[in-house]
Amino acid sequence: MTVEPVEPVESVDGPAAGVDTDDRDGVLVATISGELDPDTVDAVGAALFDLFDEKPHALVVDLAVAFMSSAGLSMLLKLHSRAQTDEIGFAVVAKNNAAQDPLFISGLSEVLPLADTVDEAVESLRKS
């Protein structure tokens, strides 16, 4: 499976968000960097939704973000829903406070499948 690189999303101040992908034997890992906010979420979301066209066994979203707004939370819910519809494994990794705080404060940590590390998520999804 070939995954094309995703161009960084530009903002007034320069690159604000980026998505790097890595195929780990059918489990796609998409690492989001920068700021996931109303200015970047559409482009980042489109890039992530395009990954479903690759028909991966699973998708791991690694939130290596400096900031995540409610727009990012909404995008994660939509991704989770699409993964369930397409019967594709799905997990979110949120290791830093910029990602963890919105997930826990909103209660989405109880809804979305979270993993402590990318390796843990990949291993868990390979078994499913």
PDB file of C-alpha atoms in Angstrom:
ATOM      1  CA  MET A   1       0.000   0.000   0.000  1.00  0.00           C
ATOM      2  CA  THR A   2       1.428   3.362  -1.029  1.00  0.00           C
ATOM      3  CA  VAL A   3       0.598   6.391   1.065  1.00  0.00           C
ATOM      4  CA  GLU A   4       1.280   9.773  -0.480  1.00  0.00           C
ATOM      5  CA  PRO A   5       2.778  12.487   1.744  1.00  0.00           C
ATOM      6  CA  VAL A   6       0.393  15.207   2.844  1.00  0.00           C
ATOM      7  CA  GLU A   7       1.351  18.817   2.257  1.00  0.00           C
ATOM      8  CA  PRO A   8       1.521  21.017   5.389  1.00  0.00           C
ATOM      9  CA  VAL A   9      -1.497  23.252   5.907  1.00  0.00           C
ATOM     10  CA  GLU A  10      -0.436  26.881   5.622  1.00  0.00           C
ATOM     11  CA  SER A  11      -1.664  29.711   7.799  1.00  0.00           C
ATOM     12  CA  VAL A  12      -0.877  33.408   7.922  1.00  0.00           C
ATOM     13  CA  ASP A  13       2.115  32.654  10.149  1.00  0.00           C
ATOM     14  CA  GLY A  14       3.412  29.709   8.074  1.00  0.00           C
ATOM     15  CA  PRO A  15       2.791  25.970   8.355  1.00  0.00           C
ATOM     16  CA  ALA A  16       0.190  25.415  11.063  1.00  0.00           C
ATOM     17  CA  ALA A  17      -0.502  21.684  10.743  1.00  0.00           C
ATOM     18  CA  GLY A  18       0.904  18.655   9.029  1.00  0.00           C
ATOM     19  CA  VAL A  19       0.116  14.977   8.613  1.00  0.00           C
ATOM     20  CA  ASP A  20       2.843  12.362   8.239  1.00  0.00           C
ATOM     21  CA  THR A  21       1.807   8.801   7.472  1.00  0.00           C
ATOM     22  CA  ASP A  22       3.534   5.497   8.005  1.00  0.00           C
ATOM     23  CA  ASP A  23       2.261   2.117   6.816  1.00  0.00           C
ATOM     24  CA  ARG A  24       3.028  -0.554   9.401  1.00  0.00           C
ATOM     25  CA  ASP A  25       1.996  -3.669   7.494  1.00  0.00           C
ATOM     26  CA  GLY A  26      -1.566  -2.543   6.844  1.00  0.00           C
ATOM     27  CA  VAL A  27      -1.971  -0.391   9.940  1.00  0.00           C
ATOM     28  CA  LEU A  28      -1.669   3.226   8.878  1.00  0.00           C
ATOM     29  CA  VAL A  29      -0.236   5.631  11.436  1.00  0.00           C
ATOM     30  CA  ALA A  30      -1.102   9.281  10.779  1.00  0.00           C
ATOM     31  CA  THR A  31       0.836  11.707  12.948  1.00  0.00           C
ATOM     32  CA  ILE A  32      -0.710  15.165  13.164  1.00  0.00           C
ATOM     33  CA  SER A  33       1.633  17.979  14.123  1.00  0.00           C
ATOM     34  CA  GLY A  34       1.118  21.690  14.635  1.00  0.00           C
ATOM     35  CA  GLU A  35      -2.225  23.246  15.505  1.00  0.00           C
ATOM     36  CA  LEU A  36      -5.511  21.462  14.887  1.00  0.00           C
ATOM     37  CA  ASP A  37      -7.994  24.325  14.798  1.00  0.00           C
ATOM     38  CA  PRO A  38     -10.763  25.751  12.557  1.00  0.00           C
ATOM     39  CA  ASP A  39      -8.154  27.061  10.091  1.00  0.00           C
ATOM     40  CA  THR A  40      -6.483  23.672   9.585  1.00  0.00           C
ATOM     41  CA  VAL A  41      -9.030  21.003  10.447  1.00  0.00           C
ATOM     42  CA  ASP A  42     -10.679  20.804   7.014  1.00  0.00           C
ATOM     43  CA  ALA A  43      -7.421  20.106   5.179  1.00  0.00           C
ATOM     44  CA  VAL A  44      -6.132  17.742   7.864  1.00  0.00           C
ATOM     45  CA  GLY A  45      -9.481  15.952   8.023  1.00  0.00           C
ATOM     46  CA  ALA A  46      -9.617  15.581   4.230  1.00  0.00           C
ATOM     47  CA  ALA A  47      -6.128  14.063   4.244  1.00  0.00           C
ATOM     48  CA  LEU A  48      -7.111  11.613   6.982  1.00  0.00           C
ATOM     49  CA  PHE A  49     -10.409  10.657   5.354  1.00  0.00           C
ATOM     50  CA  ASP A  50      -8.519   9.989   2.107  1.00  0.00           C
ATOM     51  CA  LEU A  51      -6.557   7.311   3.978  1.00  0.00           C
ATOM     52  CA  PHE A  52      -9.726   5.218   4.233  1.00  0.00           C
ATOM     53  CA  ASP A  53      -9.610   4.878   0.424  1.00  0.00           C
ATOM     54  CA  GLU A  54      -6.421   2.823   0.893  1.00  0.00           C
ATOM     55  CA  LYS A  55      -8.531   0.190   2.724  1.00  0.00           C
ATOM     56  CA  PRO A  56      -6.094  -0.229   5.618  1.00  0.00           C
ATOM     57  CA  HIS A  57      -6.616  -2.888   8.264  1.00  0.00           C
ATOM     58  CA  ALA A  58      -6.577  -0.061  10.812  1.00  0.00           C
ATOM     59  CA  LEU A  59      -5.825   3.631  11.313  1.00  0.00           C
ATOM     60  CA  VAL A  60      -3.945   5.118  14.256  1.00  0.00           C
ATOM     61  CA  VAL A  61      -4.169   8.892  14.704  1.00  0.00           C
ATOM     62  CA  ASP A  62      -1.176  10.142  16.675  1.00  0.00           C
ATOM     63  CA  LEU A  63      -1.964  13.606  18.043  1.00  0.00           C
ATOM     64  CA  ALA A  64       1.458  15.245  18.288  1.00  0.00           C
ATOM     65  CA  VAL A  65      -0.225  18.648  18.259  1.00  0.00           C
ATOM     66  CA  ALA A  66       0.680  21.895  19.956  1.00  0.00           C
ATOM     67  CA  PHE A  67      -3.006  22.881  20.138  1.00  0.00           C
ATOM     68  CA  MET A  68      -6.362  21.179  19.479  1.00  0.00           C
ATOM     69  CA  SER A  69      -9.687  22.990  19.391  1.00  0.00           C
ATOM     70  CA  SER A  70     -13.210  21.597  19.438  1.00  0.00           C
ATOM     71  CA  ALA A  71     -12.977  21.444  15.632  1.00  0.00           C
ATOM     72  CA  GLY A  72     -10.275  18.805  16.076  1.00  0.00           C
ATOM     73  CA  LEU A  73     -12.443  16.867  18.510  1.00  0.00           C
ATOM     74  CA  SER A  74     -15.311  16.890  16.037  1.00  0.00           C
ATOM     75  CA  MET A  75     -12.993  15.621  13.298  1.00  0.00           C
ATOM     76  CA  LEU A  76     -11.864  12.739  15.527  1.00  0.00           C
ATOM     77  CA  LEU A  77     -15.474  11.728  16.172  1.00  0.00           C
ATOM     78  CA  LYS A  78     -16.206  11.741  12.438  1.00  0.00           C
ATOM     79  CA  LEU A  79     -13.094   9.655  11.749  1.00  0.00           C
ATOM     80  CA  HIS A  80     -14.125   7.161  14.422  1.00  0.00           C
ATOM     81  CA  SER A  81     -17.606   6.912  12.929  1.00  0.00           C
ATOM     82  CA  ARG A  82     -16.212   6.360   9.429  1.00  0.00           C
ATOM     83  CA  ALA A  83     -13.841   3.681  10.718  1.00  0.00           C
ATOM     84  CA  GLN A  84     -16.756   1.873  12.353  1.00  0.00           C
ATOM     85  CA  THR A  85     -18.859   2.129   9.180  1.00  0.00           C
ATOM     86  CA  ASP A  86     -16.005   0.805   7.039  1.00  0.00           C
ATOM     87  CA  GLU A  87     -15.091  -1.841   9.661  1.00  0.00           C
ATOM     88  CA  ILE A  88     -11.560  -0.468   9.936  1.00  0.00           C
ATOM     89  CA  GLY A  89      -9.765  -0.591  13.268  1.00  0.00           C
ATOM     90  CA  PHE A  90      -9.189   2.811  14.828  1.00  0.00           C
ATOM     91  CA  ALA A  91      -7.205   4.235  17.733  1.00  0.00           C
ATOM     92  CA  VAL A  92      -6.051   7.633  18.955  1.00  0.00           C
ATOM     93  CA  VAL A  93      -2.746   8.324  20.685  1.00  0.00           C
ATOM     94  CA  ALA A  94      -2.549  11.508  22.765  1.00  0.00           C
ATOM     95  CA  LYS A  95       0.708  11.749  24.686  1.00  0.00           C
ATOM     96  CA  ASN A  96       0.901  15.472  25.401  1.00  0.00           C
ATOM     97  CA  ASN A  97      -1.347  17.853  27.327  1.00  0.00           C
ATOM     98  CA  ALA A  98      -2.373  19.784  24.219  1.00  0.00           C
ATOM     99  CA  ALA A  99      -4.072  16.615  22.965  1.00  0.00           C
ATOM    100  CA  GLN A 100      -5.035  14.955  26.250  1.00  0.00           C
ATOM    101  CA  ASP A 101      -6.711  17.915  27.939  1.00  0.00           C
ATOM    102  CA  PRO A 102      -9.420  18.500  25.297  1.00  0.00           C
ATOM    103  CA  LEU A 103     -10.130  14.760  25.074  1.00  0.00           C
ATOM    104  CA  PHE A 104     -10.548  14.342  28.838  1.00  0.00           C
ATOM    105  CA  ILE A 105     -12.331  17.639  29.533  1.00  0.00           C
ATOM    106  CA  SER A 106     -14.870  16.955  26.775  1.00  0.00           C
ATOM    107  CA  GLY A 107     -15.417  13.366  27.886  1.00  0.00           C
ATOM    108  CA  LEU A 108     -14.348  12.017  24.491  1.00  0.00           C
ATOM    109  CA  SER A 109     -11.698   9.959  26.245  1.00  0.00           C
ATOM    110  CA  GLU A 110     -14.632   7.719  27.219  1.00  0.00           C
ATOM    111  CA  VAL A 111     -15.870   7.466  23.614  1.00  0.00           C
ATOM    112  CA  LEU A 112     -12.770   7.249  21.440  1.00  0.00           C
ATOM    113  CA  PRO A 113     -10.419   4.259  21.615  1.00  0.00           C
ATOM    114  CA  LEU A 114      -7.239   5.659  23.185  1.00  0.00           C
ATOM    115  CA  ALA A 115      -3.814   4.055  23.395  1.00  0.00           C
ATOM    116  CA  ASP A 116      -0.786   5.156  25.412  1.00  0.00           C
ATOM    117  CA  THR A 117       1.699   4.763  22.557  1.00  0.00           C
ATOM    118  CA  VAL A 118       1.685   4.272  18.802  1.00  0.00           C
ATOM    119  CA  ASP A 119       3.328   0.866  19.186  1.00  0.00           C
ATOM    120  CA  GLU A 120       0.636  -0.218  21.671  1.00  0.00           C
ATOM    121  CA  ALA A 121      -2.115   0.949  19.305  1.00  0.00           C
ATOM    122  CA  VAL A 122      -0.591  -0.819  16.295  1.00  0.00           C
ATOM    123  CA  GLU A 123      -0.123  -4.067  18.215  1.00  0.00           C
ATOM    124  CA  SER A 124      -3.655  -3.962  19.621  1.00  0.00           C
ATOM    125  CA  LEU A 125      -5.198  -3.253  16.226  1.00  0.00           C
ATOM    126  CA  ARG A 126      -3.220  -6.013  14.514  1.00  0.00           C
ATOM    127  CA  LYS A 127      -4.804  -8.493  16.921  1.00  0.00           C
ATOM    128  CA  SER A 128      -8.337  -7.328  16.109  1.00  0.00           C
TER     129      SER A 128
END
